[in-house]
Amino acid sequence: LVGLLCLDDVLSCDHYPTEDEDMVAQHRKQFRGGNAANSSVILAQLIRSKGLSSSFPVSLLANIAKGGGSEFLFNDLARHGVDSKHCPVLEGFHTPTSFIVRNTDSGSRTIVHYKDLPELSAASFAAVPLESFKWVHIEGRPNCDDIIAMLQRARAHADSHDGLPRVSVEIEKTHPRSLDFIPYGDVLLFSKDFVRSQGHDNARSFLTATAQKARKGAVLVCAWGDKGASALDASGAFIHVDASSPPKVVDTLGAGDTFNASIIMALSQGLGVEAALQYACKVAGAKCGVIGMDTVFETVTELGISC
């Protein structure tokens, strides 16, 4: 998985602070963050839940700042069985950090992000041997020229090697050039924020309008929070699945990353698109019922969620 690795500094509060309010947090904890990093850890846990860790190892490619939290991040990835040997370590920068206020009453999270670390370069991606991987997932970041170069390399390799690795792209950021990522993916994962930025108020109209830009046979997916998730399968058929909610929502941070990892897991195991959506909604819903993303393995095992 290719994208961002950062540090999440989470303050749990009984309400969201008003401007200029002086309040005390109930709890503080640091987690690993970043869309691609979170999805890699979730994917590793889902693979472990199927007993397939030795057959489907998970690797992350992301820039890491030397010092200032890097040891914590490396150890966290290793603890979950995510390989980080390809990650470039850069000197003279700070570890990207998301400062997060989690409302314990509603489960919502508000994020302020700081980052001076450069985005991952296409040259770093070019150094990774793609023949070692069955699936490559690329998080669409703002450095669009680099992202397109990565996608072009992955696509060219897949087209000349019997479709492997399969290529998925997360299109979450509302940068206008994110549309340029669409032609390269076998699986396209859109956020509702991106869909709305394109002038659509529902997934179906956006997916239908966007399908003509995608490669033939691509699967287009859009998660819409508590409204569930929708997709166009390889034949162009529209599919919608309702959301799966836990008894109480306690933490929505990382739910989208969990959904994306679950889609990759399900499709890589040969499930159809509708079954993949159902599985991803169940796993993402279960994640919202627990704090953090470190216990997804235990949660899906306890609830009997499998693909």
mmCIF file of C-alpha atoms in Angstrom:
data_model
loop_
_atom_site.group_PDB
_atom_site.id
_atom_site.type_symbol
_atom_site.label_atom_id
_atom_site.label_comp_id
_atom_site.label_asym_id
_atom_site.label_seq_id
_atom_site.Cartn_x
_atom_site.Cartn_y
_atom_site.Cartn_z
ATOM 1 C CA LEU A 1 0.000 0.000 0.000
ATOM 2 C CA VAL A 2 1.334 3.405 -0.999
ATOM 3 C CA GLY A 3 0.549 6.723 0.683
ATOM 4 C CA LEU A 4 0.748 8.555 3.999
ATOM 5 C CA LEU A 5 2.103 7.432 7.356
ATOM 6 C CA CYS A 6 1.678 9.877 10.227
ATOM 7 C CA LEU A 7 1.210 10.147 13.964
ATOM 8 C CA ASP A 8 -2.302 10.602 15.371
ATOM 9 C CA ASP A 9 -2.404 12.462 18.682
ATOM 10 C CA VAL A 10 -5.938 11.883 19.971
ATOM 11 C CA LEU A 11 -7.623 13.822 22.778
ATOM 12 C CA SER A 12 -10.866 12.259 23.978
ATOM 13 C CA CYS A 13 -13.343 14.876 25.275
ATOM 14 C CA ASP A 14 -16.924 14.683 26.518
ATOM 15 C CA HIS A 15 -17.946 17.397 24.038
ATOM 16 C CA TYR A 16 -16.452 19.372 21.188
ATOM 17 C CA PRO A 17 -14.879 22.604 22.508
ATOM 18 C CA THR A 18 -16.305 25.966 21.575
ATOM 19 C CA GLU A 19 -13.944 28.718 20.420
ATOM 20 C CA ASP A 20 -11.767 30.098 23.234
ATOM 21 C CA GLU A 21 -13.014 27.445 25.687
ATOM 22 C CA ASP A 22 -10.635 26.118 28.356
ATOM 23 C CA MET A 23 -11.357 22.429 28.882
ATOM 24 C CA VAL A 24 -9.673 19.248 30.131
ATOM 25 C CA ALA A 25 -9.475 16.109 27.990
ATOM 26 C CA GLN A 26 -10.568 12.811 29.499
ATOM 27 C CA HIS A 27 -7.843 10.818 27.797
ATOM 28 C CA ARG A 28 -4.882 11.200 25.452
ATOM 29 C CA LYS A 29 -3.296 8.527 23.288
ATOM 30 C CA GLN A 30 -1.034 8.364 20.252
ATOM 31 C CA PHE A 31 -1.748 6.060 17.334
ATOM 32 C CA ARG A 32 -0.292 5.406 13.951
ATOM 33 C CA GLY A 33 -2.234 7.316 11.273
ATOM 34 C CA GLY A 34 -2.421 8.051 7.575
ATOM 35 C CA ASN A 35 -4.866 6.472 5.147
ATOM 36 C CA ALA A 36 -2.498 3.995 3.509
ATOM 37 C CA ALA A 37 -0.826 3.120 6.819
ATOM 38 C CA ASN A 38 -4.155 2.517 8.547
ATOM 39 C CA SER A 39 -5.436 0.436 5.662
ATOM 40 C CA SER A 40 -2.245 -1.656 5.660
ATOM 41 C CA VAL A 41 -2.628 -2.439 9.369
ATOM 42 C CA ILE A 42 -6.319 -3.294 8.956
ATOM 43 C CA LEU A 43 -5.571 -5.452 5.912
ATOM 44 C CA ALA A 44 -2.849 -7.328 7.811
ATOM 45 C CA GLN A 45 -5.335 -8.057 10.618
ATOM 46 C CA LEU A 46 -8.009 -9.265 8.190
ATOM 47 C CA ILE A 47 -5.500 -11.509 6.449
ATOM 48 C CA ARG A 48 -4.452 -12.889 9.854
ATOM 49 C CA SER A 49 -8.102 -13.576 10.686
ATOM 50 C CA LYS A 50 -8.158 -15.905 7.665
ATOM 51 C CA GLY A 51 -4.858 -17.550 8.606
ATOM 52 C CA LEU A 52 -3.200 -16.276 5.420
ATOM 53 C CA SER A 53 -0.416 -14.049 6.776
ATOM 54 C CA SER A 54 2.396 -16.150 5.302
ATOM 55 C CA SER A 55 0.734 -16.274 1.862
ATOM 56 C CA PHE A 56 -0.284 -12.593 1.634
ATOM 57 C CA PRO A 57 2.260 -10.365 3.419
ATOM 58 C CA VAL A 58 1.411 -6.658 3.571
ATOM 59 C CA SER A 59 3.940 -3.899 2.807
ATOM 60 C CA LEU A 60 3.705 -0.132 3.211
ATOM 61 C CA LEU A 61 5.532 2.452 1.111
ATOM 62 C CA ALA A 62 5.505 5.893 2.747
ATOM 63 C CA ASN A 63 8.018 8.598 3.605
ATOM 64 C CA ILE A 64 9.093 8.667 7.255
ATOM 65 C CA ALA A 65 10.864 11.554 9.025
ATOM 66 C CA LYS A 66 13.984 10.497 10.903
ATOM 67 C CA GLY A 67 13.478 10.767 14.670
ATOM 68 C CA GLY A 68 10.509 12.468 16.302
ATOM 69 C CA GLY A 69 8.155 9.495 16.402
ATOM 70 C CA SER A 70 9.639 7.319 13.660
ATOM 71 C CA GLU A 71 10.637 4.551 16.082
ATOM 72 C CA PHE A 72 7.076 4.410 17.407
ATOM 73 C CA LEU A 73 5.710 4.163 13.859
ATOM 74 C CA PHE A 74 8.179 1.485 12.736
ATOM 75 C CA ASN A 75 7.466 -0.567 15.858
ATOM 76 C CA ASP A 76 3.719 -0.205 15.410
ATOM 77 C CA LEU A 77 3.839 -1.430 11.811
ATOM 78 C CA ALA A 78 6.083 -4.357 12.781
ATOM 79 C CA ARG A 79 3.747 -5.277 15.643
ATOM 80 C CA HIS A 80 0.941 -5.716 13.145
ATOM 81 C CA GLY A 81 3.064 -7.615 10.640
ATOM 82 C CA VAL A 82 3.315 -4.787 8.098
ATOM 83 C CA ASP A 83 6.641 -4.664 6.265
ATOM 84 C CA SER A 84 8.178 -1.177 6.059
ATOM 85 C CA LYS A 85 11.563 -1.977 4.505
ATOM 86 C CA HIS A 86 10.806 0.058 1.360
ATOM 87 C CA CYS A 87 9.944 3.254 3.303
ATOM 88 C CA PRO A 88 12.399 6.129 2.663
ATOM 89 C CA VAL A 89 13.633 7.823 5.852
ATOM 90 C CA LEU A 90 14.185 11.566 5.361
ATOM 91 C CA GLU A 91 16.240 13.875 7.575
ATOM 92 C CA GLY A 92 15.446 17.482 8.464
ATOM 93 C CA PHE A 93 11.660 17.139 8.691
ATOM 94 C CA HIS A 94 9.014 16.543 11.348
ATOM 95 C CA THR A 95 6.849 13.461 11.614
ATOM 96 C CA PRO A 96 3.485 14.377 10.053
ATOM 97 C CA THR A 97 0.989 14.669 12.899
ATOM 98 C CA SER A 98 -2.784 14.799 13.084
ATOM 99 C CA PHE A 99 -4.112 16.470 16.233
ATOM 100 C CA ILE A 100 -7.537 14.958 16.797
ATOM 101 C CA VAL A 101 -10.393 15.845 19.134
ATOM 102 C CA ARG A 102 -12.635 12.814 19.637
ATOM 103 C CA ASN A 103 -16.097 13.566 21.020
ATOM 104 C CA THR A 104 -16.917 10.636 23.321
ATOM 105 C CA ASP A 105 -20.591 11.577 23.330
ATOM 106 C CA SER A 106 -21.148 11.396 19.565
ATOM 107 C CA GLY A 107 -18.092 9.431 18.386
ATOM 108 C CA SER A 108 -17.180 12.216 15.938
ATOM 109 C CA ARG A 109 -13.604 13.305 15.337
ATOM 110 C CA THR A 110 -12.196 16.687 14.296
ATOM 111 C CA ILE A 111 -8.708 16.743 12.757
ATOM 112 C CA VAL A 112 -6.015 19.407 12.419
ATOM 113 C CA HIS A 113 -3.039 18.093 10.434
ATOM 114 C CA TYR A 114 0.539 19.391 10.311
ATOM 115 C CA LYS A 115 3.020 18.167 7.709
ATOM 116 C CA ASP A 116 6.294 19.503 6.352
ATOM 117 C CA LEU A 117 7.558 16.113 5.161
ATOM 118 C CA PRO A 118 7.644 15.882 1.344
ATOM 119 C CA GLU A 119 5.185 13.621 -0.422
ATOM 120 C CA LEU A 120 6.422 10.231 -1.597
ATOM 121 C CA SER A 121 8.148 10.490 -4.974
ATOM 122 C CA ALA A 122 7.580 8.409 -8.081
ATOM 123 C CA ALA A 123 11.302 7.541 -7.915
ATOM 124 C CA SER A 124 10.765 5.831 -4.546
ATOM 125 C CA PHE A 125 7.912 3.805 -6.016
ATOM 126 C CA ALA A 126 10.052 2.894 -9.042
ATOM 127 C CA ALA A 127 12.552 1.200 -6.710
ATOM 128 C CA VAL A 128 9.954 -1.318 -5.490
ATOM 129 C CA PRO A 129 9.860 -4.658 -7.394
ATOM 130 C CA LEU A 130 6.230 -4.980 -8.452
ATOM 131 C CA GLU A 131 6.617 -8.634 -9.401
ATOM 132 C CA SER A 132 6.655 -9.378 -5.647
ATOM 133 C CA PHE A 133 3.056 -8.195 -5.188
ATOM 134 C CA LYS A 134 -0.401 -9.473 -6.116
ATOM 135 C CA TRP A 135 -2.093 -6.154 -5.350
ATOM 136 C CA VAL A 136 -0.923 -2.517 -5.321
ATOM 137 C CA HIS A 137 -3.066 0.123 -3.630
ATOM 138 C CA ILE A 138 -2.203 3.794 -4.113
ATOM 139 C CA GLU A 139 -3.638 6.588 -1.997
ATOM 140 C CA GLY A 140 -4.337 9.588 -4.215
ATOM 141 C CA ARG A 141 -2.220 12.352 -2.688
ATOM 142 C CA PRO A 142 -1.861 16.026 -3.779
ATOM 143 C CA ASN A 143 1.413 15.383 -5.668
ATOM 144 C CA CYS A 144 -0.568 14.396 -8.731
ATOM 145 C CA ASP A 145 2.311 14.083 -11.214
ATOM 146 C CA ASP A 146 4.059 11.563 -8.958
ATOM 147 C CA ILE A 147 0.826 9.659 -8.306
ATOM 148 C CA ILE A 148 0.080 9.416 -12.024
ATOM 149 C CA ALA A 149 3.626 8.193 -12.714
ATOM 150 C CA MET A 150 3.180 5.507 -10.042
ATOM 151 C CA LEU A 151 -0.174 4.465 -11.469
ATOM 152 C CA GLN A 152 1.213 4.332 -14.995
ATOM 153 C CA ARG A 153 4.045 2.062 -13.881
ATOM 154 C CA ALA A 154 1.697 -0.225 -11.933
ATOM 155 C CA ARG A 155 -0.763 -0.338 -14.837
ATOM 156 C CA ALA A 156 1.933 -1.095 -17.420
ATOM 157 C CA HIS A 157 3.326 -3.881 -15.243
ATOM 158 C CA ALA A 158 -0.104 -5.409 -14.697
ATOM 159 C CA ASP A 159 -0.989 -5.243 -18.387
ATOM 160 C CA SER A 160 2.182 -7.137 -19.278
ATOM 161 C CA HIS A 161 1.957 -9.691 -16.434
ATOM 162 C CA ASP A 162 -1.517 -11.251 -16.727
ATOM 163 C CA GLY A 163 -3.203 -8.467 -14.783
ATOM 164 C CA LEU A 164 -0.937 -8.650 -11.738
ATOM 165 C CA PRO A 165 -0.657 -6.823 -9.527
ATOM 166 C CA ARG A 166 -4.246 -5.622 -9.426
ATOM 167 C CA VAL A 167 -4.307 -1.868 -8.976
ATOM 168 C CA SER A 168 -6.627 0.032 -6.656
ATOM 169 C CA VAL A 169 -6.744 3.782 -6.133
ATOM 170 C CA GLU A 170 -8.214 5.749 -3.247
ATOM 171 C CA ILE A 171 -9.653 9.045 -4.482
ATOM 172 C CA GLU A 172 -10.534 10.989 -1.352
ATOM 173 C CA LYS A 173 -8.885 14.388 -1.689
ATOM 174 C CA THR A 174 -10.875 17.046 -3.535
ATOM 175 C CA HIS A 175 -7.957 18.144 -5.710
ATOM 176 C CA PRO A 176 -9.310 18.676 -9.261
ATOM 177 C CA ARG A 177 -6.535 16.571 -10.819
ATOM 178 C CA SER A 178 -7.664 13.549 -8.803
ATOM 179 C CA LEU A 179 -9.876 12.786 -11.809
ATOM 180 C CA ASP A 180 -6.688 11.989 -13.729
ATOM 181 C CA PHE A 181 -6.145 8.915 -11.517
ATOM 182 C CA ILE A 182 -9.324 7.220 -12.718
ATOM 183 C CA PRO A 183 -8.146 5.501 -15.960
ATOM 184 C CA TYR A 184 -5.474 3.410 -14.224
ATOM 185 C CA GLY A 185 -7.268 1.468 -11.489
ATOM 186 C CA ASP A 186 -8.900 -1.949 -11.530
ATOM 187 C CA VAL A 187 -10.693 -0.813 -8.381
ATOM 188 C CA LEU A 188 -11.517 2.848 -7.696
ATOM 189 C CA LEU A 189 -12.422 3.841 -4.136
ATOM 190 C CA PHE A 190 -14.153 7.238 -3.907
ATOM 191 C CA SER A 191 -15.017 9.202 -0.762
ATOM 192 C CA LYS A 192 -18.353 10.965 -0.377
ATOM 193 C CA ASP A 193 -16.482 14.272 0.045
ATOM 194 C CA PHE A 194 -14.876 13.833 -3.354
ATOM 195 C CA VAL A 195 -18.223 12.871 -4.904
ATOM 196 C CA ARG A 196 -19.836 16.002 -3.486
ATOM 197 C CA SER A 197 -16.952 18.134 -4.749
ATOM 198 C CA GLN A 198 -17.857 16.935 -8.244
ATOM 199 C CA GLY A 199 -21.404 18.270 -7.920
ATOM 200 C CA HIS A 200 -23.205 15.034 -6.998
ATOM 201 C CA ASP A 201 -25.315 14.462 -3.920
ATOM 202 C CA ASN A 202 -25.492 10.685 -4.243
ATOM 203 C CA ALA A 203 -23.163 7.861 -5.196
ATOM 204 C CA ARG A 204 -25.235 6.434 -8.043
ATOM 205 C CA SER A 205 -25.252 9.551 -10.222
ATOM 206 C CA PHE A 206 -21.516 10.069 -9.700
ATOM 207 C CA LEU A 207 -20.520 6.467 -10.376
ATOM 208 C CA THR A 208 -22.662 6.335 -13.506
ATOM 209 C CA ALA A 209 -21.182 9.582 -14.821
ATOM 210 C CA THR A 210 -17.629 8.537 -13.952
ATOM 211 C CA ALA A 211 -17.696 5.018 -15.374
ATOM 212 C CA GLN A 212 -16.931 6.272 -18.881
ATOM 213 C CA LYS A 213 -13.596 7.632 -17.634
ATOM 214 C CA ALA A 214 -12.560 4.305 -16.071
ATOM 215 C CA ARG A 215 -10.834 1.402 -17.790
ATOM 216 C CA LYS A 216 -13.048 -1.384 -19.122
ATOM 217 C CA GLY A 217 -14.015 -3.825 -16.393
ATOM 218 C CA ALA A 218 -13.040 -1.536 -13.522
ATOM 219 C CA VAL A 219 -14.992 -1.685 -10.260
ATOM 220 C CA LEU A 220 -16.064 1.718 -8.889
ATOM 221 C CA VAL A 221 -16.883 1.957 -5.177
ATOM 222 C CA CYS A 222 -18.161 4.768 -2.978
ATOM 223 C CA ALA A 223 -18.700 4.577 0.789
ATOM 224 C CA TRP A 224 -21.248 7.015 2.226
ATOM 225 C CA GLY A 225 -20.944 6.637 5.996
ATOM 226 C CA ASP A 226 -24.179 5.676 7.711
ATOM 227 C CA LYS A 227 -25.926 5.591 4.318
ATOM 228 C CA GLY A 228 -23.972 2.474 3.344
ATOM 229 C CA ALA A 229 -21.890 1.902 0.232
ATOM 230 C CA SER A 230 -22.489 1.636 -3.487
ATOM 231 C CA ALA A 231 -20.603 0.315 -6.481
ATOM 232 C CA LEU A 232 -20.652 -0.350 -10.185
ATOM 233 C CA ASP A 233 -19.353 -3.833 -10.887
ATOM 234 C CA ALA A 234 -17.257 -4.839 -13.904
ATOM 235 C CA SER A 235 -20.393 -5.133 -16.047
ATOM 236 C CA GLY A 236 -21.630 -1.675 -15.037
ATOM 237 C CA ALA A 237 -24.423 -2.962 -12.783
ATOM 238 C CA PHE A 238 -25.243 -0.710 -9.822
ATOM 239 C CA ILE A 239 -25.133 -2.274 -6.342
ATOM 240 C CA HIS A 240 -26.010 -0.720 -2.986
ATOM 241 C CA VAL A 241 -25.534 -2.165 0.493
ATOM 242 C CA ASP A 242 -26.839 -0.645 3.724
ATOM 243 C CA ALA A 243 -24.444 0.380 6.473
ATOM 244 C CA SER A 244 -23.799 -1.895 9.433
ATOM 245 C CA SER A 245 -23.889 -0.041 12.748
ATOM 246 C CA PRO A 246 -22.513 -1.165 16.123
ATOM 247 C CA PRO A 247 -24.713 -0.976 19.229
ATOM 248 C CA LYS A 248 -22.957 2.323 20.066
ATOM 249 C CA VAL A 249 -20.702 4.425 17.879
ATOM 250 C CA VAL A 250 -17.617 5.281 19.934
ATOM 251 C CA ASP A 251 -14.905 6.097 17.370
ATOM 252 C CA THR A 252 -15.287 6.786 13.643
ATOM 253 C CA LEU A 253 -11.603 7.626 13.102
ATOM 254 C CA GLY A 254 -10.249 5.281 10.434
ATOM 255 C CA ALA A 255 -13.627 3.881 9.380
ATOM 256 C CA GLY A 256 -12.981 4.806 5.741
ATOM 257 C CA ASP A 257 -9.506 3.258 5.842
ATOM 258 C CA THR A 258 -11.050 0.127 7.340
ATOM 259 C CA PHE A 259 -13.679 0.019 4.595
ATOM 260 C CA ASN A 260 -11.041 0.318 1.857
ATOM 261 C CA ALA A 261 -8.855 -2.406 3.369
ATOM 262 C CA SER A 262 -11.891 -4.671 3.639
ATOM 263 C CA ILE A 263 -12.795 -4.142 -0.028
ATOM 264 C CA ILE A 264 -9.230 -5.074 -1.036
ATOM 265 C CA MET A 265 -9.351 -8.124 1.221
ATOM 266 C CA ALA A 266 -12.689 -9.347 -0.124
ATOM 267 C CA LEU A 267 -11.956 -8.799 -3.816
ATOM 268 C CA SER A 268 -8.478 -10.319 -3.507
ATOM 269 C CA GLN A 269 -10.131 -13.448 -2.090
ATOM 270 C CA GLY A 270 -12.423 -13.729 -5.092
ATOM 271 C CA LEU A 271 -15.664 -12.391 -3.642
ATOM 272 C CA GLY A 272 -18.123 -10.661 -5.940
ATOM 273 C CA VAL A 273 -18.693 -6.932 -5.627
ATOM 274 C CA GLU A 274 -21.941 -7.168 -3.640
ATOM 275 C CA ALA A 275 -20.425 -9.614 -1.143
ATOM 276 C CA ALA A 276 -17.331 -7.405 -0.895
ATOM 277 C CA LEU A 277 -19.509 -4.363 -0.092
ATOM 278 C CA GLN A 278 -21.404 -6.317 2.565
ATOM 279 C CA TYR A 279 -18.178 -7.509 4.159
ATOM 280 C CA ALA A 280 -16.592 -4.041 4.090
ATOM 281 C CA CYS A 281 -19.671 -2.406 5.645
ATOM 282 C CA LYS A 282 -19.713 -5.003 8.428
ATOM 283 C CA VAL A 283 -16.012 -4.594 9.225
ATOM 284 C CA ALA A 284 -16.151 -0.774 9.072
ATOM 285 C CA GLY A 285 -19.271 -0.768 11.254
ATOM 286 C CA ALA A 286 -17.638 -3.054 13.797
ATOM 287 C CA LYS A 287 -14.575 -0.781 13.869
ATOM 288 C CA CYS A 288 -16.806 2.193 14.792
ATOM 289 C CA GLY A 289 -17.824 0.289 17.915
ATOM 290 C CA VAL A 290 -14.277 0.166 19.299
ATOM 291 C CA ILE A 291 -11.593 2.764 19.977
ATOM 292 C CA GLY A 292 -8.685 2.706 17.554
ATOM 293 C CA MET A 293 -7.844 0.168 14.881
ATOM 294 C CA ASP A 294 -5.576 -2.206 16.777
ATOM 295 C CA THR A 295 -8.298 -4.684 17.786
ATOM 296 C CA VAL A 296 -10.043 -5.242 14.459
ATOM 297 C CA PHE A 297 -8.717 -8.823 14.368
ATOM 298 C CA GLU A 298 -10.303 -9.592 17.739
ATOM 299 C CA THR A 299 -13.518 -7.740 16.852
ATOM 300 C CA VAL A 300 -14.192 -9.472 13.522
ATOM 301 C CA THR A 301 -13.288 -12.834 15.075
ATOM 302 C CA GLU A 302 -15.653 -12.304 17.998
ATOM 303 C CA LEU A 303 -18.499 -11.157 15.711
ATOM 304 C CA GLY A 304 -17.882 -13.950 13.199
ATOM 305 C CA ILE A 305 -17.339 -11.542 10.281
ATOM 306 C CA SER A 306 -15.580 -13.362 7.467
ATOM 307 C CA CYS A 307 -15.155 -13.259 3.729
#
